[in-house]
Amino acid sequence: MPKNLSPVQVQSKRAACGVPHSAPRRLSVAAFPTRRRHDTGRLGRTLLLDNNDSFTHNLFQLLAGLRCEAPLIIKNQDISWRQLRRLLKNGAFDNVVISPGPGSPEIAADVGLCLDLLTSELDIPILGVCLGMQCIAHAAGGKVALAPEPVHGRLSSIAHKQHALFDSIPSGVGYSAVRYHSLVVEEATLPCALEAIAWTAGPTAAVGTAFQQVQSGQDTPLLMGLAHRQLPYYGVQFHPESIATDHGCQLMQNFLQLASAHRGCGRAASTQCLDVPIPASAKTSASVTHVSRSLGLDVRWQRLSPERHGTVASEDIFCTLFASCSDAFWLDSSSAPDRGRFSFMGGRGGPLWRRITYSLPDPDGRMGASSGGTASIEDAQGSVESHELHGSFWDLLEQEVASCQCSPSACQDLPFDFWGGWVGYLGYELKAQTCGSNAFRSAQPDANLFFVDRLVAVDHGSGDVYMVALADTSSMRRSRVQYERDVASCLEELRAGNSYELCLTTAFERNVSPAVSPLHLYRNLRRINPAPHAAFLQFAGACPISICCSSPERFLHGSRSSPQGSIITARPIKGTAARCANLAEDVAAAAALAASEKDRSENLMIVDLLRNDLGQVCEVGTVQVPDLMQIESFATVHQMVSTVQGVRRSDKSVVDCIRAAFPGGSMTGAPKKRSMEILDRLEGAPRGIYSGSLGYISLNGAFDFNIVIRTAVISGGTMSIGAGGAVVMQSTAAAEFQEMQLKAERLLQAVKMSEAPAN
């Protein structure tokens, strides 16, 4: 370990070494063809070694866009060195890219077989990014130590010595790149086999701002690139795959050309491809084949225009029709019609209505290692069946969504996408079945979903009200002191290189009087804190739950299926400032947020994380960022919002998309998996519904889910309000506590209003 790590960091590193890893997958070497030595006219495949980072699929998309053949991603612990060495010796891959990741190259559990690869000194082109570059230096005898200042999600100018890796890329102030690292390779310790080829050329700065001095001593250049003098090994400390890095595509193209030239081909890397079949055990994000019944469903609807029936407020409609329903939903956009045109509402519906309630297996494993948790399914007649799952909740949801479909053109005249389908929430603890751990048991079910076959939609633009029904055409049956201590612990983890950003949360919990009506609370909340992704959900049953949500943040939206493909959109929010009553002060507050280095770094990290998540399920070259760090103003706060979009691959389902991105990166930090492990340890309790998502999956392939924030959850006589914020290296404990309080302020105000006696 680096000698200058603090005791806290050393303890954290040692704990990381004890984290169990999954057993290596069995890969068949025979599944990869051996290339004949004279076959130099074709470009071989890239192996992308994943150090459990949350930006790996950004590298995948960048590489895949430069060549015909997509790279193969293998996690650093999912294959043995003996297997990988045999594959490389047999010519299955012609170059290797080692991804970034949390931790240190001196921790075996962090880098897996990467050091085995590098110390073997195989004659194969290798590019190491961030942690990957540190691995190259460490394997050759260089020293990796704590950086003078951890830099996460910030830009630096990069100077280089005109090495071929930087061909056609300017040097100095004309070339800026995003850095995410707490450790650096000390240039003075480089062995003679390695040569320094790039350095920082100036101070760091927030993305989108002019470069400025941040801290004394930042003029000292830090090593940003290296190359091996005898072997085709190259490394960069910065992230070429980041959305804000200049010339990232050119750098990767240069590496592929170097790799091609090393084989004696000398041709442009993007013009050739090698047909290498992928063994099924190594495919990433493999789609699931389903054999299930499909219901023949008709969508019937009627429009009530304000010209004939008058204008009716959506609040009045819900209170009249559904306020007394024990099971009800209200996906509410009426308080912010400029951002959300339609509201959807309904209650216990017609003959197709049903509800799925799901709970994960106990974290202590009492249900058995093979248990996938329990699901209860209630039908319209009140009959309930309980099942212990052998697969995951996502498998169950995939089957349910696939079993009820209708043609995307069935109601193409409807101006909205939700025609009926699934409505409910996905609790944060479902991370246990994506890339997190099953650390806690939530007091509420981990998922609660209605199948909606009757709904009312309100168009806030035209005033039209739509009644929609499905018909089955086939037969069917923590105190302030502790919070600030936790912020300090987060900062220690960031300095140690275990994360770039940690979204630390807590909860306000209190007993709630039976006299407090959840609907009354929600109506107060929507008046004082209108939001575009608000909702009111009420679930009856053995664990009655009411959810009063005023979320401003969209998790994931997918347009209905079409020949051109479904557009997947995420709109992460990172960066919050309170609004001011005085107009000039309010404008100044928004401008200050837009220029904030801390907030821009937070936002950039989550944008890059979501580009990675969408890159797992979207067509190569389609993941774009049309809006980066825009300031949007809501009733009580200004927020920094970005938009990430991509075109869903034809072999990826709706559930594949949600699963790939869940839980939302804005509520975890990056890298996601390691960040969630740290947060589980610090928070010491389940988040439950908070930090999860709620929304709908429509029969036509469209879906829309929010991030469950600014939300009160009432269950079992207890009300819980979650709040938190992202901790980055520019954070202070006091400021993070104040931001957390700001986010809970309007919810607590709505609670007080609801408890006040009526006049």
CSV table of N, CA and C in Angstrom, one decimal, residues 461-538:
chain,number,residue,atom,x,y,z
A,461,GLY,N,-52.4,21.0,-21.5
A,461,GLY,CA,-52.3,22.0,-22.5
A,461,GLY,C,-53.6,22.4,-23.1
A,462,SER,N,-54.4,21.4,-23.5
A,462,SER,CA,-55.7,21.7,-24.1
A,462,SER,C,-56.9,21.7,-23.2
A,463,GLY,N,-56.7,21.1,-22.0
A,463,GLY,CA,-57.9,20.9,-21.1
A,463,GLY,C,-58.7,19.7,-21.3
A,464,ASP,N,-58.3,18.9,-22.3
A,464,ASP,CA,-59.0,17.6,-22.6
A,464,ASP,C,-58.8,16.6,-21.5
A,465,VAL,N,-59.8,15.8,-21.3
A,465,VAL,CA,-59.8,14.7,-20.4
A,465,VAL,C,-60.1,13.4,-21.1
A,466,TYR,N,-59.2,12.4,-20.9
A,466,TYR,CA,-59.4,11.2,-21.7
A,466,TYR,C,-59.7,10.0,-20.7
A,467,MET,N,-60.6,9.2,-21.0
A,467,MET,CA,-60.9,8.0,-20.3
A,467,MET,C,-60.4,6.8,-21.1
A,468,VAL,N,-59.6,6.0,-20.5
A,468,VAL,CA,-58.9,4.9,-21.2
A,468,VAL,C,-59.2,3.6,-20.5
A,469,ALA,N,-59.5,2.6,-21.3
A,469,ALA,CA,-59.8,1.2,-20.7
A,469,ALA,C,-59.2,0.2,-21.6
A,470,LEU,N,-58.7,-0.9,-21.0
A,470,LEU,CA,-58.2,-2.0,-21.7
A,470,LEU,C,-59.3,-3.1,-21.7
A,471,ALA,N,-59.4,-3.8,-22.9
A,471,ALA,CA,-60.3,-4.9,-23.0
A,471,ALA,C,-59.5,-6.1,-23.5
A,472,ASP,N,-59.7,-7.2,-22.9
A,472,ASP,CA,-59.0,-8.5,-23.2
A,472,ASP,C,-59.8,-9.2,-24.3
A,473,THR,N,-59.2,-9.3,-25.5
A,473,THR,CA,-59.8,-10.0,-26.6
A,473,THR,C,-59.5,-11.5,-26.6
A,474,SER,N,-58.7,-12.0,-25.7
A,474,SER,CA,-58.4,-13.4,-25.5
A,474,SER,C,-58.9,-13.9,-24.2
A,475,SER,N,-58.9,-15.1,-23.9
A,475,SER,CA,-59.3,-15.6,-22.6
A,475,SER,C,-58.2,-15.5,-21.6
A,476,MET,N,-58.6,-15.1,-20.3
A,476,MET,CA,-57.6,-15.0,-19.2
A,476,MET,C,-58.2,-15.1,-17.9
A,477,ARG,N,-57.6,-15.5,-16.8
A,477,ARG,CA,-58.1,-15.6,-15.5
A,477,ARG,C,-57.7,-14.2,-14.6
A,478,ARG,N,-30.5,10.3,11.2
A,478,ARG,CA,-29.1,10.4,11.8
A,478,ARG,C,-28.8,11.8,12.2
A,479,SER,N,-28.5,12.2,13.5
A,479,SER,CA,-28.4,13.6,14.1
A,479,SER,C,-27.5,14.4,13.2
A,480,ARG,N,-27.3,15.7,13.3
A,480,ARG,CA,-26.4,16.5,12.4
A,480,ARG,C,-25.0,16.1,12.6
A,481,VAL,N,-24.6,15.9,13.9
A,481,VAL,CA,-23.2,15.5,14.2
A,481,VAL,C,-22.8,14.3,13.4
A,482,GLN,N,-23.7,13.2,13.4
A,482,GLN,CA,-23.4,12.0,12.7
A,482,GLN,C,-23.4,12.2,11.2
A,483,TYR,N,-24.3,13.0,10.7
A,483,TYR,CA,-24.4,13.2,9.3
A,483,TYR,C,-23.1,13.9,8.8
A,484,GLU,N,-22.6,14.9,9.6
A,484,GLU,CA,-21.4,15.5,9.2
A,484,GLU,C,-20.2,14.6,9.3
A,485,ARG,N,-20.2,13.7,10.3
A,485,ARG,CA,-19.2,12.7,10.4
A,485,ARG,C,-19.2,11.8,9.2
A,486,ASP,N,-20.4,11.4,8.7
A,486,ASP,CA,-20.5,10.6,7.5
A,486,ASP,C,-20.0,11.3,6.3
A,487,VAL,N,-20.2,12.6,6.2
A,487,VAL,CA,-19.7,13.4,5.1
A,487,VAL,C,-18.1,13.3,5.1
A,488,ALA,N,-17.6,13.5,6.4
A,488,ALA,CA,-16.1,13.3,6.5
A,488,ALA,C,-15.6,12.0,6.1
A,489,SER,N,-16.4,10.9,6.4
A,489,SER,CA,-16.0,9.6,6.0
A,489,SER,C,-16.1,9.4,4.5
A,490,CYS,N,-17.1,10.0,3.9
A,490,CYS,CA,-17.2,10.0,2.4
A,490,CYS,C,-15.9,10.7,1.8
A,491,LEU,N,-15.5,11.8,2.4
A,491,LEU,CA,-14.3,12.5,1.8
A,491,LEU,C,-13.1,11.6,2.0
A,492,GLU,N,-13.0,10.8,3.0
A,492,GLU,CA,-11.9,9.9,3.2
A,492,GLU,C,-11.9,8.9,2.1
A,493,GLU,N,-13.1,8.4,1.8
A,493,GLU,CA,-13.2,7.4,0.7
A,493,GLU,C,-12.8,8.0,-0.7
A,494,LEU,N,-13.2,9.2,-0.9
A,494,LEU,CA,-12.8,9.9,-2.1
A,494,LEU,C,-11.3,10.1,-2.2
A,495,ARG,N,-10.7,10.5,-1.1
A,495,ARG,CA,-9.3,10.7,-1.2
A,495,ARG,C,-8.5,9.4,-1.4
A,496,ALA,N,-9.1,8.3,-0.9
A,496,ALA,CA,-8.4,7.0,-1.1
A,496,ALA,C,-8.6,6.5,-2.5
A,497,GLY,N,-9.5,7.1,-3.3
A,497,GLY,CA,-9.7,6.6,-4.6
A,497,GLY,C,-10.8,5.6,-4.8
A,498,ASN,N,-11.6,5.4,-3.7
A,498,ASN,CA,-12.6,4.4,-3.8
A,498,ASN,C,-13.9,4.8,-4.5
A,499,SER,N,-14.0,6.1,-4.7
A,499,SER,CA,-15.2,6.6,-5.4
A,499,SER,C,-14.9,8.0,-5.9
A,500,TYR,N,-15.7,8.5,-6.9
A,500,TYR,CA,-15.5,9.8,-7.4
A,500,TYR,C,-16.5,10.7,-6.7
A,501,GLU,N,-17.7,10.2,-6.3
A,501,GLU,CA,-18.8,10.9,-5.8
A,501,GLU,C,-19.7,10.0,-5.0
A,502,LEU,N,-20.2,10.4,-3.9
A,502,LEU,CA,-21.0,9.6,-3.0
A,502,LEU,C,-22.3,10.3,-2.7
A,503,CYS,N,-23.4,9.8,-3.0
A,503,CYS,CA,-24.7,10.4,-2.7
A,503,CYS,C,-25.1,10.0,-1.3
A,504,LEU,N,-24.8,10.7,-0.3
A,504,LEU,CA,-25.1,10.4,1.1
A,504,LEU,C,-26.5,10.8,1.4
A,505,THR,N,-27.3,10.0,2.1
A,505,THR,CA,-28.7,10.3,2.4
A,505,THR,C,-28.9,10.0,3.9
A,506,THR,N,-30.0,10.5,4.4
A,506,THR,CA,-30.6,10.2,5.7
A,506,THR,C,-32.1,10.4,5.6
A,507,ALA,N,-32.8,10.2,6.7
A,507,ALA,CA,-34.2,10.3,6.7
A,507,ALA,C,-34.7,11.0,8.0
A,508,PHE,N,-35.8,11.8,7.8
A,508,PHE,CA,-36.6,12.3,8.9
A,508,PHE,C,-37.7,11.3,9.1
A,509,GLU,N,-37.8,10.8,10.3
A,509,GLU,CA,-38.9,9.8,10.6
A,509,GLU,C,-39.6,10.3,11.9
A,510,ARG,N,-40.9,10.1,11.8
A,510,ARG,CA,-41.8,10.5,12.9
A,510,ARG,C,-43.1,9.7,12.9
A,511,ASN,N,-43.7,9.6,14.0
A,511,ASN,CA,-45.0,9.0,14.1
A,511,ASN,C,-46.0,9.9,13.5
A,512,VAL,N,-47.0,9.4,12.8
A,512,VAL,CA,-48.0,10.3,12.2
A,512,VAL,C,-49.4,9.9,12.7
A,513,SER,N,-50.2,11.0,13.0
A,513,SER,CA,-51.5,10.8,13.6
A,513,SER,C,-52.4,10.1,12.5
A,514,PRO,N,-53.3,9.2,12.9
A,514,PRO,CA,-54.3,8.7,12.0
A,514,PRO,C,-55.2,9.7,11.4
A,515,ALA,N,-55.2,10.9,12.1
A,515,ALA,CA,-56.1,12.0,11.6
A,515,ALA,C,-55.5,12.7,10.3
A,516,VAL,N,-54.2,12.4,10.1
A,516,VAL,CA,-53.6,13.1,8.9
A,516,VAL,C,-53.9,12.3,7.7
A,517,SER,N,-54.5,12.9,6.8
A,517,SER,CA,-54.9,12.3,5.5
A,517,SER,C,-53.7,12.4,4.5
A,518,PRO,N,-53.2,11.2,4.0
A,518,PRO,CA,-52.1,11.3,3.1
A,518,PRO,C,-52.5,12.1,1.8
A,519,LEU,N,-53.7,12.0,1.4
A,519,LEU,CA,-54.1,12.8,0.2
A,519,LEU,C,-54.1,14.3,0.5
A,520,HIS,N,-54.6,14.6,1.7
A,520,HIS,CA,-54.5,16.0,2.2
A,520,HIS,C,-53.1,16.5,2.2
A,521,LEU,N,-52.2,15.7,2.7
A,521,LEU,CA,-50.8,16.0,2.7
A,521,LEU,C,-50.3,16.2,1.3
A,522,TYR,N,-50.6,15.4,0.4
A,522,TYR,CA,-50.1,15.5,-1.0
A,522,TYR,C,-50.7,16.8,-1.6
A,523,ARG,N,-52.0,17.1,-1.4
A,523,ARG,CA,-52.5,18.3,-2.0
A,523,ARG,C,-51.8,19.5,-1.5
A,524,ASN,N,-51.5,19.5,-0.2
A,524,ASN,CA,-50.7,20.7,0.3
A,524,ASN,C,-49.3,20.7,-0.3
A,525,LEU,N,-48.7,19.6,-0.5
A,525,LEU,CA,-47.4,19.5,-1.1
A,525,LEU,C,-47.3,20.0,-2.5
A,526,ARG,N,-48.3,19.6,-3.3
A,526,ARG,CA,-48.3,20.0,-4.7
A,526,ARG,C,-48.6,21.5,-4.9
A,527,ARG,N,-49.2,22.1,-3.8
A,527,ARG,CA,-49.5,23.5,-3.9
A,527,ARG,C,-48.2,24.3,-3.6
A,528,ILE,N,-47.4,23.9,-2.6
A,528,ILE,CA,-46.3,24.6,-2.2
A,528,ILE,C,-45.0,24.2,-2.9
A,529,ASN,N,-45.0,23.0,-3.5
A,529,ASN,CA,-43.8,22.5,-4.2
A,529,ASN,C,-44.1,21.8,-5.5
A,530,PRO,N,-44.7,22.5,-6.4
A,530,PRO,CA,-45.1,21.8,-7.7
A,530,PRO,C,-43.9,21.2,-8.4
A,531,ALA,N,-44.0,20.1,-9.0
A,531,ALA,CA,-42.9,19.4,-9.7
A,531,ALA,C,-43.4,18.6,-10.8
A,532,PRO,N,-42.6,18.4,-11.9
A,532,PRO,CA,-43.0,17.8,-13.1
A,532,PRO,C,-43.2,16.3,-13.0
A,533,HIS,N,-42.5,15.6,-12.0
A,533,HIS,CA,-42.6,14.2,-11.9
A,533,HIS,C,-43.2,13.8,-10.5
A,534,ALA,N,-44.2,14.5,-10.1
A,534,ALA,CA,-44.9,14.3,-8.9
A,534,ALA,C,-45.8,13.1,-9.0
A,535,ALA,N,-46.3,12.6,-7.8
A,535,ALA,CA,-47.2,11.5,-7.8
A,535,ALA,C,-47.8,11.3,-6.4
A,536,PHE,N,-49.0,10.7,-6.4
A,536,PHE,CA,-49.6,10.2,-5.2
A,536,PHE,C,-50.0,8.7,-5.4
A,537,LEU,N,-49.5,7.8,-4.6
A,537,LEU,CA,-49.8,6.4,-4.8
A,537,LEU,C,-50.3,5.9,-3.4
A,538,GLN,N,-51.3,5.1,-3.4
A,538,GLN,CA,-51.8,4.5,-2.2
A,538,GLN,C,-52.0,3.0,-2.4
